[in-house]
PDB file of C-alpha atoms and ligand atoms in Angstrom:
ATOM      1  CA  MET A   1      -9.216 -31.080  -2.805  1.00  0.00           C
ATOM      2  CA  ARG A   2     -12.680 -30.515  -1.876  1.00  0.00           C
ATOM      3  CA  GLN A   3     -15.331 -30.495  -4.409  1.00  0.00           C
ATOM      4  CA  THR A   4     -17.829 -27.761  -5.172  1.00  0.00           C
ATOM      5  CA  SER A   5     -20.128 -26.661  -7.867  1.00  0.00           C
ATOM      6  CA  MET A   6     -17.644 -24.361  -9.911  1.00  0.00           C
ATOM      7  CA  PRO A   7     -17.741 -24.377 -13.456  1.00  0.00           C
ATOM      8  CA  PRO A   8     -16.288 -27.209 -15.277  1.00  0.00           C
ATOM      9  CA  GLU A   9     -13.493 -25.281 -16.625  1.00  0.00           C
ATOM     10  CA  LEU A  10     -12.532 -23.967 -13.262  1.00  0.00           C
ATOM     11  CA  ARG A  11     -12.940 -27.289 -11.678  1.00  0.00           C
ATOM     12  CA  GLU A  12     -10.444 -28.994 -14.487  1.00  0.00           C
ATOM     13  CA  LEU A  13      -7.852 -26.677 -13.783  1.00  0.00           C
ATOM     14  CA  ALA A  14      -7.775 -27.092  -9.938  1.00  0.00           C
ATOM     15  CA  THR A  15      -7.465 -30.753 -10.663  1.00  0.00           C
ATOM     16  CA  HIS A  16      -4.385 -29.797 -13.139  1.00  0.00           C
ATOM     17  CA  LEU A  17      -3.019 -27.115 -10.555  1.00  0.00           C
ATOM     18  CA  SER A  18      -3.056 -29.666  -7.967  1.00  0.00           C
ATOM     19  CA  SER A  19      -1.081 -32.685 -10.203  1.00  0.00           C
ATOM     20  CA  ILE A  20       1.790 -29.974 -10.047  1.00  0.00           C
ATOM     21  CA  GLU A  21       4.694 -30.766  -7.365  1.00  0.00           C
ATOM     22  CA  GLN A  22       4.878 -28.277  -4.519  1.00  0.00           C
ATOM     23  CA  VAL A  23       1.928 -26.768  -4.952  1.00  0.00           C
ATOM     24  CA  GLU A  24      -1.066 -26.628  -2.335  1.00  0.00           C
ATOM     25  CA  VAL A  25      -4.607 -26.453  -4.049  1.00  0.00           C
ATOM     26  CA  GLU A  26      -8.059 -25.800  -2.564  1.00  0.00           C
ATOM     27  CA  THR A  27     -11.488 -24.974  -4.015  1.00  0.00           C
ATOM     28  CA  ASP A  28     -13.974 -22.378  -2.400  1.00  0.00           C
ATOM     29  CA  LYS A  29     -11.340 -21.238   0.250  1.00  0.00           C
ATOM     30  CA  PRO A  30     -12.550 -18.025   1.836  1.00  0.00           C
ATOM     31  CA  LEU A  31     -10.637 -15.086   1.529  1.00  0.00           C
ATOM     32  CA  GLY A  32     -11.415 -13.112   4.643  1.00  0.00           C
ATOM     33  CA  PRO A  33      -9.309 -14.804   6.729  1.00  0.00           C
ATOM     34  CA  CYS A  34      -6.257 -14.352   4.639  1.00  0.00           C
ATOM     35  CA  THR A  35      -6.944 -10.493   4.693  1.00  0.00           C
ATOM     36  CA  SER A  36      -5.949  -7.964   7.692  1.00  0.00           C
ATOM     37  CA  TYR A  37      -9.546  -6.684   7.339  1.00  0.00           C
ATOM     38  CA  ARG A  38     -10.857 -10.828   8.133  1.00  0.00           C
ATOM     39  CA  ILE A  39     -14.112  -9.976   5.463  1.00  0.00           C
ATOM     40  CA  GLY A  40     -14.718 -11.039   1.770  1.00  0.00           C
ATOM     41  CA  GLY A  41     -16.357 -14.396   0.198  1.00  0.00           C
ATOM     42  CA  PRO A  42     -14.412 -17.370  -1.037  1.00  0.00           C
ATOM     43  CA  THR A  43     -11.787 -17.764  -4.177  1.00  0.00           C
ATOM     44  CA  ALA A  44     -12.964 -20.561  -6.652  1.00  0.00           C
ATOM     45  CA  VAL A  45      -9.279 -21.824  -6.771  1.00  0.00           C
ATOM     46  CA  TRP A  46      -6.507 -21.573  -4.429  1.00  0.00           C
ATOM     47  CA  ALA A  47      -2.970 -22.183  -5.367  1.00  0.00           C
ATOM     48  CA  ALA A  48      -0.286 -21.496  -3.023  1.00  0.00           C
ATOM     49  CA  PRO A  49       2.973 -22.625  -4.516  1.00  0.00           C
ATOM     50  CA  ARG A  50       6.687 -23.151  -3.088  1.00  0.00           C
ATOM     51  CA  SER A  51       8.748 -22.889  -5.598  1.00  0.00           C
ATOM     52  CA  GLU A  52       9.691 -20.822  -8.278  1.00  0.00           C
ATOM     53  CA  GLU A  53       9.041 -23.637 -10.738  1.00  0.00           C
ATOM     54  CA  GLY A  54       5.541 -23.824  -9.005  1.00  0.00           C
ATOM     55  CA  VAL A  55       4.630 -20.313  -9.919  1.00  0.00           C
ATOM     56  CA  ARG A  56       5.842 -20.550 -13.444  1.00  0.00           C
ATOM     57  CA  ARG A  57       3.849 -23.649 -14.107  1.00  0.00           C
ATOM     58  CA  VAL A  58       0.643 -22.507 -12.271  1.00  0.00           C
ATOM     59  CA  LEU A  59       0.616 -19.508 -13.942  1.00  0.00           C
ATOM     60  CA  ALA A  60       1.114 -21.086 -17.527  1.00  0.00           C
ATOM     61  CA  ALA A  61      -1.741 -23.125 -16.992  1.00  0.00           C
ATOM     62  CA  VAL A  62      -3.844 -20.366 -15.917  1.00  0.00           C
ATOM     63  CA  HIS A  63      -3.164 -18.203 -18.760  1.00  0.00           C
ATOM     64  CA  ALA A  64      -3.705 -21.356 -20.765  1.00  0.00           C
ATOM     65  CA  ALA A  65      -7.392 -21.822 -19.599  1.00  0.00           C
ATOM     66  CA  GLY A  66      -8.194 -18.129 -19.685  1.00  0.00           C
ATOM     67  CA  VAL A  67      -8.994 -18.118 -16.572  1.00  0.00           C
ATOM     68  CA  PRO A  68      -8.729 -14.516 -14.093  1.00  0.00           C
ATOM     69  CA  LEU A  69      -5.915 -14.559 -11.848  1.00  0.00           C
ATOM     70  CA  PHE A  70      -5.475 -12.604  -8.455  1.00  0.00           C
ATOM     71  CA  ILE A  71      -1.971 -12.471  -6.490  1.00  0.00           C
ATOM     72  CA  LEU A  72      -2.290 -12.138  -3.012  1.00  0.00           C
ATOM     73  CA  GLY A  73       0.213 -11.521  -0.626  1.00  0.00           C
ATOM     74  CA  ARG A  74      -0.054 -10.821   3.225  1.00  0.00           C
ATOM     75  CA  GLY A  75      -3.046  -9.344   2.759  1.00  0.00           C
ATOM     76  CA  SER A  76      -2.714  -6.177   4.384  1.00  0.00           C
ATOM     77  CA  ASN A  77      -3.969  -4.190   2.012  1.00  0.00           C
ATOM     78  CA  LEU A  78      -6.603  -5.938   0.393  1.00  0.00           C
ATOM     79  CA  LEU A  79     -10.691  -5.829   0.904  1.00  0.00           C
ATOM     80  CA  VAL A  80     -12.067  -8.392  -0.828  1.00  0.00           C
ATOM     81  CA  SER A  81     -15.588  -8.196  -2.352  1.00  0.00           C
ATOM     82  CA  ASP A  82     -18.329 -10.907  -0.453  1.00  0.00           C
ATOM     83  CA  ARG A  83     -19.505 -12.133  -3.945  1.00  0.00           C
ATOM     84  CA  GLY A  84     -15.748 -13.892  -3.600  1.00  0.00           C
ATOM     85  CA  TRP A  85     -13.086 -14.208  -6.756  1.00  0.00           C
ATOM     86  CA  GLN A  86     -14.482 -16.408  -9.424  1.00  0.00           C
ATOM     87  CA  GLY A  87     -10.834 -17.282 -10.824  1.00  0.00           C
ATOM     88  CA  VAL A  88      -7.369 -18.548  -9.034  1.00  0.00           C
ATOM     89  CA  THR A  89      -6.305 -16.917  -6.424  1.00  0.00           C
ATOM     90  CA  LEU A  90      -2.556 -17.517  -6.202  1.00  0.00           C
ATOM     91  CA  TYR A  91      -0.951 -16.987  -2.874  1.00  0.00           C
ATOM     92  CA  MET A  92       2.518 -15.627  -2.437  1.00  0.00           C
ATOM     93  CA  GLY A  93       2.421 -15.509   1.644  1.00  0.00           C
ATOM     94  CA  GLU A  94       3.851 -17.862   4.188  1.00  0.00           C
ATOM     95  CA  ASN A  95       4.479 -20.595   1.718  1.00  0.00           C
ATOM     96  CA  PHE A  96       7.124 -18.325  -0.212  1.00  0.00           C
ATOM     97  CA  SER A  97       8.803 -16.970   2.515  1.00  0.00           C
ATOM     98  CA  GLY A  98      12.128 -16.605   3.596  1.00  0.00           C
ATOM     99  CA  TRP A  99      16.232 -14.691   3.165  1.00  0.00           C
ATOM    100  CA  GLU A 100      19.562 -15.065   3.446  1.00  0.00           C
ATOM    101  CA  PHE A 101      22.088 -12.492   3.790  1.00  0.00           C
ATOM    102  CA  GLN A 102      25.332 -12.742   2.060  1.00  0.00           C
ATOM    103  CA  ASP A 103      27.750  -9.709   2.921  1.00  0.00           C
ATOM    104  CA  GLU A 104      25.533  -6.643   2.591  1.00  0.00           C
ATOM    105  CA  GLU A 105      23.139  -8.242   0.173  1.00  0.00           C
ATOM    106  CA  ALA A 106      20.185 -10.376   1.047  1.00  0.00           C
ATOM    107  CA  ALA A 107      17.986 -12.249  -1.289  1.00  0.00           C
ATOM    108  CA  VAL A 108      14.462 -11.997  -0.037  1.00  0.00           C
ATOM    109  CA  ARG A 109      11.666 -14.456  -1.333  1.00  0.00           C
ATOM    110  CA  ALA A 110       8.270 -12.525  -2.268  1.00  0.00           C
ATOM    111  CA  GLY A 111       6.301 -13.995   0.892  1.00  0.00           C
ATOM    112  CA  THR A 112       8.204 -12.711   3.359  1.00  0.00           C
ATOM    113  CA  LEU A 113       6.913 -10.166   5.905  1.00  0.00           C
ATOM    114  CA  TRP A 114       8.676  -7.201   5.656  1.00  0.00           C
ATOM    115  CA  MET A 115       8.700  -6.600   9.755  1.00  0.00           C
ATOM    116  CA  ASP A 116      10.491 -10.051   9.996  1.00  0.00           C
ATOM    117  CA  LEU A 117      13.109  -9.156   7.513  1.00  0.00           C
ATOM    118  CA  ILE A 118      13.857  -5.553   8.854  1.00  0.00           C
ATOM    119  CA  ARG A 119      14.220  -7.071  12.267  1.00  0.00           C
ATOM    120  CA  ASP A 120      16.520  -9.514  11.357  1.00  0.00           C
ATOM    121  CA  ALA A 121      18.980  -6.752   9.402  1.00  0.00           C
ATOM    122  CA  VAL A 122      18.924  -4.123  12.440  1.00  0.00           C
ATOM    123  CA  ASP A 123      20.128  -7.639  14.656  1.00  0.00           C
ATOM    124  CA  ARG A 124      23.013  -7.816  12.228  1.00  0.00           C
ATOM    125  CA  GLY A 125      23.917  -4.169  11.784  1.00  0.00           C
ATOM    126  CA  MET A 126      22.481  -3.647   8.142  1.00  0.00           C
ATOM    127  CA  GLY A 127      21.098  -0.395   7.955  1.00  0.00           C
ATOM    128  CA  GLY A 128      18.605   0.827   5.274  1.00  0.00           C
ATOM    129  CA  MET A 129      15.204  -0.384   6.247  1.00  0.00           C
ATOM    130  CA  GLU A 130      14.937   0.719   9.992  1.00  0.00           C
ATOM    131  CA  LEU A 131      12.780   3.763   9.076  1.00  0.00           C
ATOM    132  CA  MET A 132      10.430   1.350   7.084  1.00  0.00           C
ATOM    133  CA  ALA A 133       9.508  -0.541  10.272  1.00  0.00           C
ATOM    134  CA  GLY A 134       5.966  -1.064  10.807  1.00  0.00           C
ATOM    135  CA  ILE A 135       4.848  -1.362   7.729  1.00  0.00           C
ATOM    136  CA  PRO A 136       2.708  -4.423   7.463  1.00  0.00           C
ATOM    137  CA  GLY A 137       2.439  -6.927   4.682  1.00  0.00           C
ATOM    138  CA  GLY A 138       5.022  -8.746   2.633  1.00  0.00           C
ATOM    139  CA  ILE A 139       7.871  -7.935   0.310  1.00  0.00           C
ATOM    140  CA  GLY A 140       6.328  -8.718  -3.042  1.00  0.00           C
ATOM    141  CA  GLY A 141       3.153  -6.111  -2.070  1.00  0.00           C
ATOM    142  CA  ALA A 142       5.802  -3.711  -0.728  1.00  0.00           C
ATOM    143  CA  LEU A 143       7.930  -3.954  -4.110  1.00  0.00           C
ATOM    144  CA  ARG A 144       4.398  -3.831  -6.452  1.00  0.00           C
ATOM    145  CA  MET A 145       3.451  -0.376  -4.657  1.00  0.00           C
ATOM    146  CA  ASN A 146       6.934   0.749  -4.167  1.00  0.00           C
ATOM    147  CA  ALA A 147       6.082   0.871   0.109  1.00  0.00           C
ATOM    148  CA  GLY A 148       8.183   3.575   2.230  1.00  0.00           C
ATOM    149  CA  ALA A 149       7.768   6.079   5.378  1.00  0.00           C
ATOM    150  CA  PHE A 150       9.793   8.904   6.529  1.00  0.00           C
ATOM    151  CA  GLY A 151      11.049   9.773   2.873  1.00  0.00           C
ATOM    152  CA  ARG A 152      12.561   6.606   2.003  1.00  0.00           C
ATOM    153  CA  GLU A 153      11.069   3.690  -0.104  1.00  0.00           C
ATOM    154  CA  ILE A 154      11.875   0.272  -0.736  1.00  0.00           C
ATOM    155  CA  GLU A 155      13.491   1.226  -4.225  1.00  0.00           C
ATOM    156  CA  ALA A 156      16.203   2.713  -2.554  1.00  0.00           C
ATOM    157  CA  LEU A 157      17.794  -0.582  -1.333  1.00  0.00           C
ATOM    158  CA  THR A 158      16.516  -2.531  -4.192  1.00  0.00           C
ATOM    159  CA  VAL A 159      19.371  -4.115  -6.538  1.00  0.00           C
ATOM    160  CA  GLU A 160      17.203  -6.672  -8.465  1.00  0.00           C
ATOM    161  CA  VAL A 161      13.734  -8.153  -8.887  1.00  0.00           C
ATOM    162  CA  ALA A 162      12.601 -11.478 -10.032  1.00  0.00           C
ATOM    163  CA  GLY A 163       9.393 -12.702 -10.788  1.00  0.00           C
ATOM    164  CA  CYS A 164       7.193 -14.319 -13.840  1.00  0.00           C
ATOM    165  CA  PHE A 165       4.946 -12.822 -16.744  1.00  0.00           C
ATOM    166  CA  PRO A 166       1.225 -13.793 -16.495  1.00  0.00           C
ATOM    167  CA  ASP A 167       1.815 -16.533 -18.993  1.00  0.00           C
ATOM    168  CA  GLY A 168       4.653 -18.038 -16.688  1.00  0.00           C
ATOM    169  CA  SER A 169       7.825 -16.342 -18.511  1.00  0.00           C
ATOM    170  CA  PRO A 170      10.655 -15.405 -16.185  1.00  0.00           C
ATOM    171  CA  LEU A 171      11.555 -11.774 -15.900  1.00  0.00           C
ATOM    172  CA  THR A 172      14.454 -10.324 -13.944  1.00  0.00           C
ATOM    173  CA  ALA A 173      14.806  -6.710 -13.699  1.00  0.00           C
ATOM    174  CA  ARG A 174      17.700  -4.278 -12.251  1.00  0.00           C
ATOM    175  CA  ARG A 175      16.258  -1.548 -10.089  1.00  0.00           C
ATOM    176  CA  HIS A 176      16.438   0.946 -12.903  1.00  0.00           C
ATOM    177  CA  ASP A 177      14.840  -0.811 -15.237  1.00  0.00           C
ATOM    178  CA  VAL A 178      11.865  -0.974 -12.856  1.00  0.00           C
ATOM    179  CA  ASN A 179      12.064   2.767 -12.983  1.00  0.00           C
ATOM    180  CA  PHE A 180      10.129   3.101  -9.514  1.00  0.00           C
ATOM    181  CA  GLY A 181       7.764   6.000  -8.626  1.00  0.00           C
ATOM    182  CA  TYR A 182       5.983   7.343  -5.971  1.00  0.00           C
ATOM    183  CA  ARG A 183       3.825   4.317  -4.235  1.00  0.00           C
ATOM    184  CA  CYS A 184       3.888   2.403  -7.778  1.00  0.00           C
ATOM    185  CA  ALA A 185       6.322   0.376  -9.946  1.00  0.00           C
ATOM    186  CA  PRO A 186       4.514   0.184 -13.155  1.00  0.00           C
ATOM    187  CA  GLN A 187       6.611  -2.198 -14.951  1.00  0.00           C
ATOM    188  CA  LEU A 188       5.776  -4.645 -11.997  1.00  0.00           C
ATOM    189  CA  GLU A 189       2.027  -4.393 -12.793  1.00  0.00           C
ATOM    190  CA  ARG A 190       1.420  -7.855 -14.017  1.00  0.00           C
ATOM    191  CA  VAL A 191       4.424  -9.245 -12.973  1.00  0.00           C
ATOM    192  CA  VAL A 192       4.070 -11.935 -10.293  1.00  0.00           C
ATOM    193  CA  ILE A 193       7.072 -11.245  -7.599  1.00  0.00           C
ATOM    194  CA  THR A 194       8.753 -13.986  -6.487  1.00  0.00           C
ATOM    195  CA  SER A 195      11.983 -12.543  -4.649  1.00  0.00           C
ATOM    196  CA  ALA A 196      14.097  -9.507  -4.558  1.00  0.00           C
ATOM    197  CA  ARG A 197      17.960  -8.523  -3.665  1.00  0.00           C
ATOM    198  CA  PHE A 198      18.241  -5.882  -1.178  1.00  0.00           C
ATOM    199  CA  ARG A 199      21.572  -3.800  -0.603  1.00  0.00           C
ATOM    200  CA  PHE A 200      22.274  -2.683   3.149  1.00  0.00           C
ATOM    201  CA  GLN A 201      24.406  -0.307   4.634  1.00  0.00           C
ATOM    202  CA  PRO A 202      26.727  -1.601   7.373  1.00  0.00           C
ATOM    203  CA  GLN A 203      25.949   0.644  10.976  1.00  0.00           C
ATOM    204  CA  ASP A 204      26.274  -0.278  14.805  1.00  0.00           C
ATOM    205  CA  PRO A 205      22.983  -2.653  15.773  1.00  0.00           C
ATOM    206  CA  ARG A 206      21.989  -0.395  18.807  1.00  0.00           C
ATOM    207  CA  THR A 207      21.792   2.897  16.537  1.00  0.00           C
ATOM    208  CA  LEU A 208      19.755   0.852  14.073  1.00  0.00           C
ATOM    209  CA  ALA A 209      17.951  -0.727  16.634  1.00  0.00           C
ATOM    210  CA  ALA A 210      17.317   2.747  18.473  1.00  0.00           C
ATOM    211  CA  ARG A 211      15.985   4.673  15.717  1.00  0.00           C
ATOM    212  CA  MET A 212      13.359   1.230  14.682  1.00  0.00           C
ATOM    213  CA  ASN A 213      12.132   1.531  18.210  1.00  0.00           C
ATOM    214  CA  GLU A 214      11.572   5.116  18.373  1.00  0.00           C
ATOM    215  CA  ILE A 215       9.044   4.464  15.107  1.00  0.00           C
ATOM    216  CA  LEU A 216       7.393   1.214  16.349  1.00  0.00           C
TER     217      LEU A 216
HETATM  218  C1  FAD B   1      -2.248  -0.460   8.709  1.00  0.00           C
HETATM  219  C2  FAD B   1      -1.549  -0.235   7.528  1.00  0.00           C
HETATM  220  C3  FAD B   1      -0.217   0.804   7.388  1.00  0.00           C
HETATM  221  C4  FAD B   1       0.233   0.681   6.071  1.00  0.00           C
HETATM  222  N1  FAD B   1       1.562   1.726   6.300  1.00  0.00           N
HETATM  223  C5  FAD B   1       2.125   1.902   5.356  1.00  0.00           C
HETATM  224  C6  FAD B   1       3.235   3.208   5.261  1.00  0.00           C
HETATM  225  O1  FAD B   1       3.514   3.686   5.642  1.00  0.00           O
HETATM  226  N2  FAD B   1       3.842   3.137   3.943  1.00  0.00           N
HETATM  227  C7  FAD B   1       3.620   2.179   2.551  1.00  0.00           C
HETATM  228  O2  FAD B   1       3.916   2.775   1.562  1.00  0.00           O
HETATM  229  N3  FAD B   1       2.701   1.400   3.062  1.00  0.00           N
HETATM  230  C8  FAD B   1       1.749   1.341   4.349  1.00  0.00           C
HETATM  231  N4  FAD B   1       0.566   0.262   3.999  1.00  0.00           N
HETATM  232  C9  FAD B   1       0.540  -0.539   2.884  1.00  0.00           C
HETATM  233  C10 FAD B   1       0.924  -1.920   2.657  1.00  0.00           C
HETATM  234  O3  FAD B   1       1.798  -2.066   3.984  1.00  0.00           O
HETATM  235  C11 FAD B   1       1.835  -2.120   1.584  1.00  0.00           C
HETATM  236  O4  FAD B   1       0.952  -2.123   0.589  1.00  0.00           O
HETATM  237  C12 FAD B   1       2.162  -3.960   1.901  1.00  0.00           C
HETATM  238  O5  FAD B   1       3.279  -3.813   1.353  1.00  0.00           O
HETATM  239  C13 FAD B   1       1.307  -4.987   0.859  1.00  0.00           C
HETATM  240  O6  FAD B   1       1.751  -6.109   0.889  1.00  0.00           O
HETATM  241  P1  FAD B   1       0.746  -7.332   1.016  1.00  0.00           P
HETATM  242  O7  FAD B   1       2.147  -8.623   1.505  1.00  0.00           O
HETATM  243  O8  FAD B   1       0.179  -7.239   2.778  1.00  0.00           O
HETATM  244  O9  FAD B   1      -0.113  -7.149   0.082  1.00  0.00           O
HETATM  245  P2  FAD B   1      -1.261  -7.692  -0.310  1.00  0.00           P
HETATM  246  O10 FAD B   1      -2.316  -7.012   0.390  1.00  0.00           O
HETATM  247  O11 FAD B   1      -1.888  -9.177  -0.386  1.00  0.00           O
HETATM  248  O12 FAD B   1      -1.806  -6.983  -1.988  1.00  0.00           O
HETATM  249  C14 FAD B   1      -1.444  -5.786  -2.321  1.00  0.00           C
HETATM  250  C15 FAD B   1      -1.402  -5.740  -3.587  1.00  0.00           C
HETATM  251  O13 FAD B   1       0.401  -6.180  -3.620  1.00  0.00           O
HETATM  252  C16 FAD B   1      -0.176  -7.002  -4.894  1.00  0.00           C
HETATM  253  N5  FAD B   1       0.892  -8.303  -4.785  1.00  0.00           N
HETATM  254  C17 FAD B   1       1.116  -8.949  -3.556  1.00  0.00           C
HETATM  255  N6  FAD B   1       1.768  -9.341  -3.395  1.00  0.00           N
HETATM  256  C18 FAD B   1       2.607  -9.811  -4.770  1.00  0.00           C
HETATM  257  C19 FAD B   1       3.317 -10.394  -5.530  1.00  0.00           C
HETATM  258  N7  FAD B   1       4.357 -11.226  -4.840  1.00  0.00           N
HETATM  259  N8  FAD B   1       3.675  -9.847  -6.722  1.00  0.00           N
HETATM  260  C20 FAD B   1       3.005  -8.834  -7.292  1.00  0.00           C
HETATM  261  N9  FAD B   1       2.012  -8.454  -6.797  1.00  0.00           N
HETATM  262  C21 FAD B   1       1.765  -8.525  -5.503  1.00  0.00           C
HETATM  263  C22 FAD B   1      -1.577  -7.821  -4.778  1.00  0.00           C
HETATM  264  O14 FAD B   1      -1.860  -8.454  -6.005  1.00  0.00           O
HETATM  265  C23 FAD B   1      -2.381  -6.310  -4.290  1.00  0.00           C
HETATM  266  O15 FAD B   1      -2.857  -5.635  -5.726  1.00  0.00           O
HETATM  267  C24 FAD B   1      -0.005  -0.007   4.759  1.00  0.00           C
HETATM  268  C25 FAD B   1      -1.105  -0.580   4.799  1.00  0.00           C
HETATM  269  C26 FAD B   1      -1.750  -0.547   6.310  1.00  0.00           C
HETATM  270  C27 FAD B   1      -2.908  -1.652   6.309  1.00  0.00           C
END
């Protein structure tokens, strides 16, 4: 961990966070390269957990320290100020990616690139997401704003969303409890989304691929 001239409470917190297993911590890390626009200043503290336990422990520590928290996904929909962020950035990107299909359902980690999941679903003949091909970013960011295209939103495939509240306590919500709206999910506003389960409809992979390629 690099040492910088940051406020003592942030330095202390960074030292504590770096003692948590499976959490990568950096200080004074430029955020620009983590976003599509590639501009913006540094975050005082950067924490990239690899496990749900890591997420919970980071959140509990940040909450107890009373330090501002920002959740960063794949950075496709963010413009970071040149002044940066005087708080903790919780990174939920490639460090928190991956998915597993079981029959018609997939359990997907929040940092998974949506497009990677869609391509795999299409190859497997699992339909429902192909119309949303081309939307950049990760699953967590997509759920947070109920992203969609061509009249179909991520809500339509969602079975369940899992995450943590700012104090680290867990949340599991069924689709109807989330109360998704047009490009919003009010119940998830203060939640760090860690994963979701989606249900697909089996279809001919060639039909799905044709539909996807028409959009891309
Ligand atoms: C060129 C372009 C085209 C787009 N086209 C569409 C479109 O057709 N339809 C559409 O709906 N959207 C579209 N978007 C919006 C964008 O793709 C989505 O908002 C995307 O899903 C955001 O994901 P991300 O991982 O990049 O989030 P980020 O940009 O990293 O973050 C966006 C917001 O989500 C929050 N967030 C991210 N991850 C989590 C998490 N794990 N838990 C809680 N909150 C989180 C962040 O705090 C932030 O508030 C487009 C964006 C661009 C740049």
